[in-house]
Coordinates of C-alpha atoms in Angstrom, one line a residue:
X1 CA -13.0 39.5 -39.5
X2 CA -15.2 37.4 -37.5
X3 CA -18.4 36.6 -38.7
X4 CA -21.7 38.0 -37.5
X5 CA -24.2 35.0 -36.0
X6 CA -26.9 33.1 -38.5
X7 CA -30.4 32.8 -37.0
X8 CA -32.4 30.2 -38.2
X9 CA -36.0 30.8 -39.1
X10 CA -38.3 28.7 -37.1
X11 CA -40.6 25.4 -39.4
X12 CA -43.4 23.8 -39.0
X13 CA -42.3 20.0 -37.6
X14 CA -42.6 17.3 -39.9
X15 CA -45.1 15.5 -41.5
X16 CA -44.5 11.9 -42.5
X17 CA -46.5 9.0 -43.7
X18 CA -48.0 6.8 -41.2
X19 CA -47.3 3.2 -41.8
X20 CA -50.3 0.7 -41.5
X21 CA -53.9 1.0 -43.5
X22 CA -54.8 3.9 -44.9
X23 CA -58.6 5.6 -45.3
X24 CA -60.4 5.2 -48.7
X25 CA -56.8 4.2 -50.2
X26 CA -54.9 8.1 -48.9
X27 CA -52.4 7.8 -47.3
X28 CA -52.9 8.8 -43.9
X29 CA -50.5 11.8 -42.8
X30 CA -49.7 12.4 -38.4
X31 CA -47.8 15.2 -37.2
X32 CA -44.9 14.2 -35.6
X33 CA -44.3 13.6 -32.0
X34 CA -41.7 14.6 -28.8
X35 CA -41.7 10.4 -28.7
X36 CA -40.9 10.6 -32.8
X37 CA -38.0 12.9 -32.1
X38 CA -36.7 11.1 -29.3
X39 CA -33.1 9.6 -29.9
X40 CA -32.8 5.6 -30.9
X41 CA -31.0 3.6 -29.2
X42 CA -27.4 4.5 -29.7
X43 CA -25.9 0.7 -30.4
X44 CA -22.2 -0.5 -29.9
X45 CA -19.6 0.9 -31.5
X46 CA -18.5 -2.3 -33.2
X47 CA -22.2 -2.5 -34.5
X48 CA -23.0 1.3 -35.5
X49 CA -23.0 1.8 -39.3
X50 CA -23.0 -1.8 -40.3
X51 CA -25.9 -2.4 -42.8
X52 CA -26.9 -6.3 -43.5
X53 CA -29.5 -6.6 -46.3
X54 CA -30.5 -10.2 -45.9
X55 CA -32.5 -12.1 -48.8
X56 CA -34.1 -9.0 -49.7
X57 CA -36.4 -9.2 -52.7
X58 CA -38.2 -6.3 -54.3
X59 CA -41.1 -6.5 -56.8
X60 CA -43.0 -3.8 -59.2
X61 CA -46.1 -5.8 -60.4
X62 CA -44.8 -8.8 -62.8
X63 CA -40.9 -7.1 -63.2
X64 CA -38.6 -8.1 -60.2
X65 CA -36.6 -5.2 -59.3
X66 CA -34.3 -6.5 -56.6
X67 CA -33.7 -10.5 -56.3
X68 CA -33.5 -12.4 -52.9
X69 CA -30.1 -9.7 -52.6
X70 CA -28.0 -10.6 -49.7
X71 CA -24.9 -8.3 -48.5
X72 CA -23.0 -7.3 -45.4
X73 CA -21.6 -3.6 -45.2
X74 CA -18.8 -3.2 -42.6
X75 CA -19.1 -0.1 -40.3
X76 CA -16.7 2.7 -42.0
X77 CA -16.8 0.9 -45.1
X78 CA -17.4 2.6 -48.5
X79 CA -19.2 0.4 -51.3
X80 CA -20.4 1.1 -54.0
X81 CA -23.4 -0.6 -56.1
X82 CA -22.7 -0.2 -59.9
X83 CA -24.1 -1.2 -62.7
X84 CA -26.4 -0.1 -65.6
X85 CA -29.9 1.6 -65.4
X86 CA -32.5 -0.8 -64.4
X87 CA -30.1 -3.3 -62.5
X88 CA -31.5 -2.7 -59.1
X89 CA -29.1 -0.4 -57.4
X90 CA -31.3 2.5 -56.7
X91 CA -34.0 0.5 -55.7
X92 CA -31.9 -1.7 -53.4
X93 CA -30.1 2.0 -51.8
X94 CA -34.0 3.3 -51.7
X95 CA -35.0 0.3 -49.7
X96 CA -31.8 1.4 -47.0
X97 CA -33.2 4.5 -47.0
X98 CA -37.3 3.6 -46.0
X99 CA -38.4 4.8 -49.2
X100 CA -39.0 1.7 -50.2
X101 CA -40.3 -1.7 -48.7
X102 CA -39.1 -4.9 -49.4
X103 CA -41.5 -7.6 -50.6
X104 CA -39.5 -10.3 -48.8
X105 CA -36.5 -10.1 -46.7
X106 CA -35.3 -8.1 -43.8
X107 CA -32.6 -4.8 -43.2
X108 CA -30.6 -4.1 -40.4
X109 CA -29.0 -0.8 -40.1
X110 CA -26.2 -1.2 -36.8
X111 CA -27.4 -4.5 -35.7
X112 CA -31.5 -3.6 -35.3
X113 CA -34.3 -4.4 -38.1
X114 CA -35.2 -1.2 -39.7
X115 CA -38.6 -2.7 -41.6
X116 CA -40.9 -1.1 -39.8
X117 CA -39.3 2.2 -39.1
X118 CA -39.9 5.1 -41.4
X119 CA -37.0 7.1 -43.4
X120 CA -37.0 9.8 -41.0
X121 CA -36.4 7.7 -37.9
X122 CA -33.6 5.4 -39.8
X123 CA -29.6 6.6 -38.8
X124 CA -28.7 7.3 -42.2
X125 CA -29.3 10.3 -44.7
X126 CA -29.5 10.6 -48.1
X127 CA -27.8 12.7 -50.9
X128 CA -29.5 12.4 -54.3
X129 CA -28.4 13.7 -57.8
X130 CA -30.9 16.4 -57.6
X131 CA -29.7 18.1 -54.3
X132 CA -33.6 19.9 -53.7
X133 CA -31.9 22.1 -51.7
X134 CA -34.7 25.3 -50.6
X135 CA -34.1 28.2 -52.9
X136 CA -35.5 30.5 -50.7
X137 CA -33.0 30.0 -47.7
X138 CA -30.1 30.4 -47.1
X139 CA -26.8 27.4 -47.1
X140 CA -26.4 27.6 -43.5
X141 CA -30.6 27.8 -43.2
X142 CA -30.4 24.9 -45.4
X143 CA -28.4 22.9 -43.6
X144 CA -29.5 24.0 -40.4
X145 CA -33.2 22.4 -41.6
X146 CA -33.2 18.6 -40.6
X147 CA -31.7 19.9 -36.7
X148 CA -34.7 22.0 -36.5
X149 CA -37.0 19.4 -37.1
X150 CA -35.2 17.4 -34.6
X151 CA -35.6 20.3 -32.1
X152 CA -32.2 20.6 -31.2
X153 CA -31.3 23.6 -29.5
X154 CA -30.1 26.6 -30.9
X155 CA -26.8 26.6 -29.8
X156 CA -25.9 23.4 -31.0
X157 CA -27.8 23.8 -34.3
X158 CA -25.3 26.8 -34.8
X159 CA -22.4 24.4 -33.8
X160 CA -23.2 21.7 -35.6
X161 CA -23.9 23.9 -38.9
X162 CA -20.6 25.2 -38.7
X163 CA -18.4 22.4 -38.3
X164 CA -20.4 20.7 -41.0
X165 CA -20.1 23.7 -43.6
X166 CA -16.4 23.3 -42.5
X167 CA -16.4 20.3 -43.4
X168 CA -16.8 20.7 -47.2
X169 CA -15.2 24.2 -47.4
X170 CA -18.7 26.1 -47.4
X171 CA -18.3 28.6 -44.3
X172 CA -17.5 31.4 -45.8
X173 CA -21.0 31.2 -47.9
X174 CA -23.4 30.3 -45.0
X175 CA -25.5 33.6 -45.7
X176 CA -25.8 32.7 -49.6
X177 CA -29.3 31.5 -51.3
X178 CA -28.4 27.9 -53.5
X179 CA -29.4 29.9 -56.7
X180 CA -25.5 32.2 -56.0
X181 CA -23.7 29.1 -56.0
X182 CA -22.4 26.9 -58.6
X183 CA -23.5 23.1 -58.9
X184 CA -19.9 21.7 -57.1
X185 CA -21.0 24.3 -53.8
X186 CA -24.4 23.6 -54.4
X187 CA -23.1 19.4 -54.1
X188 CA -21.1 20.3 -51.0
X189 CA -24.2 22.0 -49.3
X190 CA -26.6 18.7 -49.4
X191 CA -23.7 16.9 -48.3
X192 CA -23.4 19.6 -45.3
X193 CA -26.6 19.0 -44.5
X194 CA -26.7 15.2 -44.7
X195 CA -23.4 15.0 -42.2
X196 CA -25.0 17.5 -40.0
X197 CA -27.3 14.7 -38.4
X198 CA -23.9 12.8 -37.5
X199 CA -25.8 9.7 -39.5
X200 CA -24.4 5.9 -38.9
X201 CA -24.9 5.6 -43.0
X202 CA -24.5 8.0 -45.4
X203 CA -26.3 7.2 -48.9
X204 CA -25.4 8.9 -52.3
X205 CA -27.6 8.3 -54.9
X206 CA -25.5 9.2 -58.1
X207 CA -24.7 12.6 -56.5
X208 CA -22.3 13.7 -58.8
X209 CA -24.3 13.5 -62.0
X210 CA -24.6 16.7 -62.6
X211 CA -21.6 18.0 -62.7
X212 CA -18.7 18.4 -65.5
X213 CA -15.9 16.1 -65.8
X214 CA -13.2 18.3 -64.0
X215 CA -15.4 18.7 -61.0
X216 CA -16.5 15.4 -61.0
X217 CA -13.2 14.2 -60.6
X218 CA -12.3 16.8 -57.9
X219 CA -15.5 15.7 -56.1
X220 CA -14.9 12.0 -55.9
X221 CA -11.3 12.9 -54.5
X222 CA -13.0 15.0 -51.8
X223 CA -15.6 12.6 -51.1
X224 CA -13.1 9.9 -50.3
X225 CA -10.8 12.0 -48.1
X226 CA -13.9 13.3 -46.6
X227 CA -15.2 9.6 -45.6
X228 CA -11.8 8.5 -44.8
X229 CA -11.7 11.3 -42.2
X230 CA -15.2 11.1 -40.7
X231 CA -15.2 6.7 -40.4
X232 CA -19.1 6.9 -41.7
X233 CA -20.4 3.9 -43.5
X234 CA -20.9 5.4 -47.3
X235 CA -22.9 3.1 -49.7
X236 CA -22.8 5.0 -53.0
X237 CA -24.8 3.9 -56.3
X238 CA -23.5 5.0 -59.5
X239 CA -23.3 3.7 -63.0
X240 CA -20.0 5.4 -63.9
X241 CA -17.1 2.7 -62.9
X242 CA -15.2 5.5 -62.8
X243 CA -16.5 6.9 -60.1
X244 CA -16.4 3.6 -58.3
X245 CA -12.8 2.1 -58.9
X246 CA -11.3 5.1 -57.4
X247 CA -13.7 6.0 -54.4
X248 CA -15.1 2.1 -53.1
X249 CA -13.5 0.0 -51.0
X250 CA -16.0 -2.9 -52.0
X251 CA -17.7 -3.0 -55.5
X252 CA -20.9 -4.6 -56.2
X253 CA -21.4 -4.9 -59.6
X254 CA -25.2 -5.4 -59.9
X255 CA -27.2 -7.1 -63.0
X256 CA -31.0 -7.9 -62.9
X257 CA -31.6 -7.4 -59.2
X258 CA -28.8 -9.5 -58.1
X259 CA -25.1 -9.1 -57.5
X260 CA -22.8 -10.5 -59.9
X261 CA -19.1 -9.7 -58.2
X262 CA -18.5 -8.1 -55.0
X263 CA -14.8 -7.2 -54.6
X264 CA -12.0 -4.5 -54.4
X265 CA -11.5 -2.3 -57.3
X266 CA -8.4 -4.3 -57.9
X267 CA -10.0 -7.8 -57.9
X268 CA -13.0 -6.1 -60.3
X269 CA -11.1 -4.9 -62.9
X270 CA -7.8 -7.8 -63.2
X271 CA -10.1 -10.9 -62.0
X272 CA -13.6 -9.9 -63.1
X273 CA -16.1 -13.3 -61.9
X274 CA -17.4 -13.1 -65.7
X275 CA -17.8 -11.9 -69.2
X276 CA -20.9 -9.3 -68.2
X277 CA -18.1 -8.0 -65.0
X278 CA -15.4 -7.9 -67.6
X279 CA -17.2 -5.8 -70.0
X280 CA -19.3 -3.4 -67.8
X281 CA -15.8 -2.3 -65.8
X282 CA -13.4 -1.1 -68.2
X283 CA -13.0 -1.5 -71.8
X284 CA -12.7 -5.3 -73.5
X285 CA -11.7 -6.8 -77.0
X286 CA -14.0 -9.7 -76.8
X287 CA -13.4 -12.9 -79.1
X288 CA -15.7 -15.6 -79.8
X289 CA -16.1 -19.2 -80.9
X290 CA -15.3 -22.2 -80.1
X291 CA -13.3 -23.4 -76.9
X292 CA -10.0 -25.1 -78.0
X293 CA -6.8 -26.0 -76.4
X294 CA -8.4 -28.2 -73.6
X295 CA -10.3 -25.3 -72.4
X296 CA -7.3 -22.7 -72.8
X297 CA -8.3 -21.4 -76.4
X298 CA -10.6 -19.5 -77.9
X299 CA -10.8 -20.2 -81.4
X300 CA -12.3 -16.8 -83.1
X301 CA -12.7 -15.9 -86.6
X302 CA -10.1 -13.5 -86.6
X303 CA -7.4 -15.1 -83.5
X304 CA -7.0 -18.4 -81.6
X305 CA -6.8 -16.7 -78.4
X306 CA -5.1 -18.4 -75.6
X307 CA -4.5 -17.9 -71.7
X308 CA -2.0 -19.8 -69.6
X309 CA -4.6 -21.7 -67.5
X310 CA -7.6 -24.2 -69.0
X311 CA -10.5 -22.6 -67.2
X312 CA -13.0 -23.6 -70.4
X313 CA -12.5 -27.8 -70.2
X314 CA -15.8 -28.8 -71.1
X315 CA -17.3 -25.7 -72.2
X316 CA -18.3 -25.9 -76.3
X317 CA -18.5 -22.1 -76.9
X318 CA -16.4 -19.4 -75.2
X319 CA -15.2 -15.8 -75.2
X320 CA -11.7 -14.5 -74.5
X321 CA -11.4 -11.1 -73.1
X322 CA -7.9 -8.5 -73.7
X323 CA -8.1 -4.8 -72.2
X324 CA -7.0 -1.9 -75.2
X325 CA -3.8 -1.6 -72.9
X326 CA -2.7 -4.8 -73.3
X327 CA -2.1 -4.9 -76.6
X328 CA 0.8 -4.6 -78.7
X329 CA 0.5 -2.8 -82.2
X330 CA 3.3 -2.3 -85.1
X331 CA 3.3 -1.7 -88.8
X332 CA 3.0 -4.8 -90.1
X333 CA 5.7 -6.2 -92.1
X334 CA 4.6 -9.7 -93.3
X335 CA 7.1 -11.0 -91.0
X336 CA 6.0 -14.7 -89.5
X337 CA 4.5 -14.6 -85.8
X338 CA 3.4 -17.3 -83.3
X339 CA 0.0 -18.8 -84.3
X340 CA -1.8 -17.6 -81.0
X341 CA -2.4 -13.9 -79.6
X342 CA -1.8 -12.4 -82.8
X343 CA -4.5 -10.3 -85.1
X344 CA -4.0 -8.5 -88.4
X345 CA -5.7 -6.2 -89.9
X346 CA -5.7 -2.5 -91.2
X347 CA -5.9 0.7 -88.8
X348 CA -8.8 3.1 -89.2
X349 CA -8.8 5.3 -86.2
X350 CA -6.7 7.2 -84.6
X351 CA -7.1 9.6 -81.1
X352 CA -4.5 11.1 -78.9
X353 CA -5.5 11.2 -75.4
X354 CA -3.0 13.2 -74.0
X355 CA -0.5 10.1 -72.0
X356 CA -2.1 7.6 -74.1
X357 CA -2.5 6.9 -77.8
X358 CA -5.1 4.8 -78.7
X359 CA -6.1 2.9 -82.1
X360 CA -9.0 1.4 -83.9
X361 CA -8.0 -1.9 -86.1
X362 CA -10.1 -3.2 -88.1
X363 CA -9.5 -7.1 -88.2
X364 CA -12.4 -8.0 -91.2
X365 CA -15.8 -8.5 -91.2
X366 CA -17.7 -7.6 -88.3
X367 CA -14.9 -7.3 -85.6
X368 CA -12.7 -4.4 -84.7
X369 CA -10.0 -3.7 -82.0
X370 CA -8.9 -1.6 -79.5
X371 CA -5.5 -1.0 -78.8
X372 CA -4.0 1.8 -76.3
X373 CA 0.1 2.9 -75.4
X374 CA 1.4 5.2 -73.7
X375 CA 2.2 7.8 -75.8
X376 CA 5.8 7.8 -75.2
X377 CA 6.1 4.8 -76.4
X378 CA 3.1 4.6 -79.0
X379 CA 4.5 3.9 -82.5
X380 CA 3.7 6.4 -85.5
X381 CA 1.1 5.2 -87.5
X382 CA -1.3 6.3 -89.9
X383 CA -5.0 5.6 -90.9
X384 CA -4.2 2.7 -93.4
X385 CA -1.4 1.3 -92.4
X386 CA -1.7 -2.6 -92.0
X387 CA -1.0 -3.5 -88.5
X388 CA -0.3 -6.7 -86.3
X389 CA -1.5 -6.7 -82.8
X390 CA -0.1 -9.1 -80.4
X391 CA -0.6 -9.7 -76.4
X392 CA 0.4 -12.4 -73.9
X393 CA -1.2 -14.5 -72.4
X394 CA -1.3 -13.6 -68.6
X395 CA -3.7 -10.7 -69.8
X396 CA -6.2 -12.9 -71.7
X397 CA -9.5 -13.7 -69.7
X398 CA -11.8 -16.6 -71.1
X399 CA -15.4 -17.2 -70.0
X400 CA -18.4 -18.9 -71.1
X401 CA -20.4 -17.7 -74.0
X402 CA -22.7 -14.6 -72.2
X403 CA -25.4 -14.6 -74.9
X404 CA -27.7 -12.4 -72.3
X405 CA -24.7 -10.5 -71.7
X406 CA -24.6 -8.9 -75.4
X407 CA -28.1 -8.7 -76.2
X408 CA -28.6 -6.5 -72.9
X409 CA -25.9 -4.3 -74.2
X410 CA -23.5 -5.3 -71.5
X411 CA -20.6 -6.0 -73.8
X412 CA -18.9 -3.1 -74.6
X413 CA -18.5 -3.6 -78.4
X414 CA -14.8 -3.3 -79.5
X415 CA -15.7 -1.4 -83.0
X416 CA -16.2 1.6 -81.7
X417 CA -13.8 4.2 -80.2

């Protein structure tokens, strides 16, 4: 059955903030122009969708949001900016985007500065948590909205809105209002209508917040073919390193405006630059005290921790780093064992997560451990049991002491499940 024609309802153009001096403090607002809706530029193709963001710094009254940030995104590329709430990444994807100004520094969006141009003239789009999509018209209306504005004739606006409703499966509900769709169609309409503008940058501001864990996962899957199959440059902020090991092909792991690694997911999660990286992406068993060994030891409480290589030598106070699945756990039997990577102590959790067992120890005092096998493998052991937890020492990390690190809350804490 072929399906009938959409017409789109006809808008009043757009109104946007002028930039320069305003009258008694209001903002003034203009009506925009044929010369505002006139096409940019179109730049190379080597240079279209590469974003620079050189020595930007970004200031709310005393607090300093974003700090003298520097970072090249390669045309095509998808990065993402992670890291927790308040480390910058939102404002630093809102500055991109011309919502915001930087107090110093400059932006260029495919090879021009984009400082003095406002959002609406920028190549790029944004999709945001909250996909404000227009209750009252329809998905293909919806998308159809930012080509009206443009003035783009019909017949293309018609064209466009189908191959970009195509695009995320949503065709077949063009004539339905948002409030008839669930949040995952309702996600794949505000990405319809961001791609519809064929923009050099796409921008996702945590867009897949708001939906369950199933479709989350399903989403982030789709996302990636879909940017994969369109070449746009995607720079998407999240705080879930979920989200960003398996979608990014760059990481930036943000903290207090600046960025502390920028790598593949591999590099992130195996060679993490420090203790605050090492935490924040994945999950950690952190041990502290003194640096021994030459600067190959950490010399905790409850381990003397050692790694192959002596990347402390010099340092006084330390931390050494082992993931859950690392670890070794058994019953323990009193039986001697070497004096380093070893840890005692009595189990007092236990979850099954489906292909993966996973076990809380509780080594004395203040300090617990993680442990996780694969659950074919996983020995049988009950809350109780004294245990021995062993690991080599290829998988041991050691930084300095990150004092800020753990105070901010950074540090994952390892006595909790």
């Amino acid at each position: 059955m072929t399906a009938r024609p959409i017409e789109y309802p006809t808008h009043p153009p757009v109104r946007a903030p002028a930039r320069g001096p305003s009258a008694g403090g209001v903002p003034q607002v203009t009506t925009a122009t044929d010369a505002d809706h006139a096409p940019p530029t179109r730049p190379t193709d080597d240079e279209r969708g590469r974003v620079w963001l050189d020595g930007i710094t970004k200031r709310y009254g005393d607090q300093v949001a974003v700090d003298d940030l520097s970072l090249a995104i390669q045309p095509g590329e998808f990065i993402s900016l992670l890291g927790p709430s308040g480390c910058g990444k939102t404002t630093t994807l809102r500055m991109i985007a011309g919502f915001e100004h930087p107090d110093e520094g400059d932006i260029l969006i495919s090879g021009t500065s984009v400082l003095n141009t406002p959002p609406y003239r920028r190549d790029v789009n944004t999709v945001f948590q909250a996909y404000a999509l227009f209750p009252h018209l329809s998905v293909a209306e919806n998308v159809a909205y930012g080509l009206q504005q443009r003035r783009t004739p019909k017949d293309e606006i018609r064209e466009r809105v189908s191959q970009s409703l195509d695009l995320v499966q949503m065709r077949r509900f063009a004539d339905r209002k948002p409030t008839q769709l669930s949040g995952g169609q309702q996600q794949r309409v505000a990405l319809a209508r961001a791609l519809v503008n064929r923009p050099a940058v796409l921008l996702l501001d945590e867009p897949l917040g708001a939906l369950d864990r199933q479709l989350r996962e399903e989403m982030q899957l789709e996302l990636k073919l879909l940017q994969a199959r369109l070449g746009i440059t995607f720079v998407f902020v999240t705080h879930d390193q979920g989200e960003a090991l398996s979608m990014s092909d760059r990481i930036a792991i943000m903290r207090a405006g600046r960025i502390e690694q920028l790598a593949d997911a591999d590099t992130v999660y195996a060679r993490p630059a420090s203790a605050y990286v090492a935490a924040f992406v994945g999950q950690q068993n952190f041990f502290r005290g003194p640096v021994a060994a030459g600067g190959a030891a950490i010399s905790s409480p409850h381990a003397t921790v050692q790694s192959p290589d002596a990347t402390l030598a010099g340092v006084a106070q330390g931390e050494a780093a082992v993931r859950p699945e690392y670890i070794r756990i058994e019953k323990d039997a009193g039986t001697p064992v070497a004096d380093t990577n070893v840890a005692r102590g009595s189990l007092i959790g236990v979850s099954h997560l489906g292909d993966t067992m996973q076990y809380l120890v509780e080594l004395g005092g203040d300090q617990s451990m993680l442990v996780r096998r694969p659950t074919p493998e996983a020995p049988s052991l009950r809350v109780g049991d004294p245990v021995v937890c062993t690991w080599a020492p290829h998988h041991v990390l050691l930084f300095p002491a990150d004092d800020s690190a753990v105070q901010g809350g950074y540090v994952a804490p390892p006595t909790s499940l």
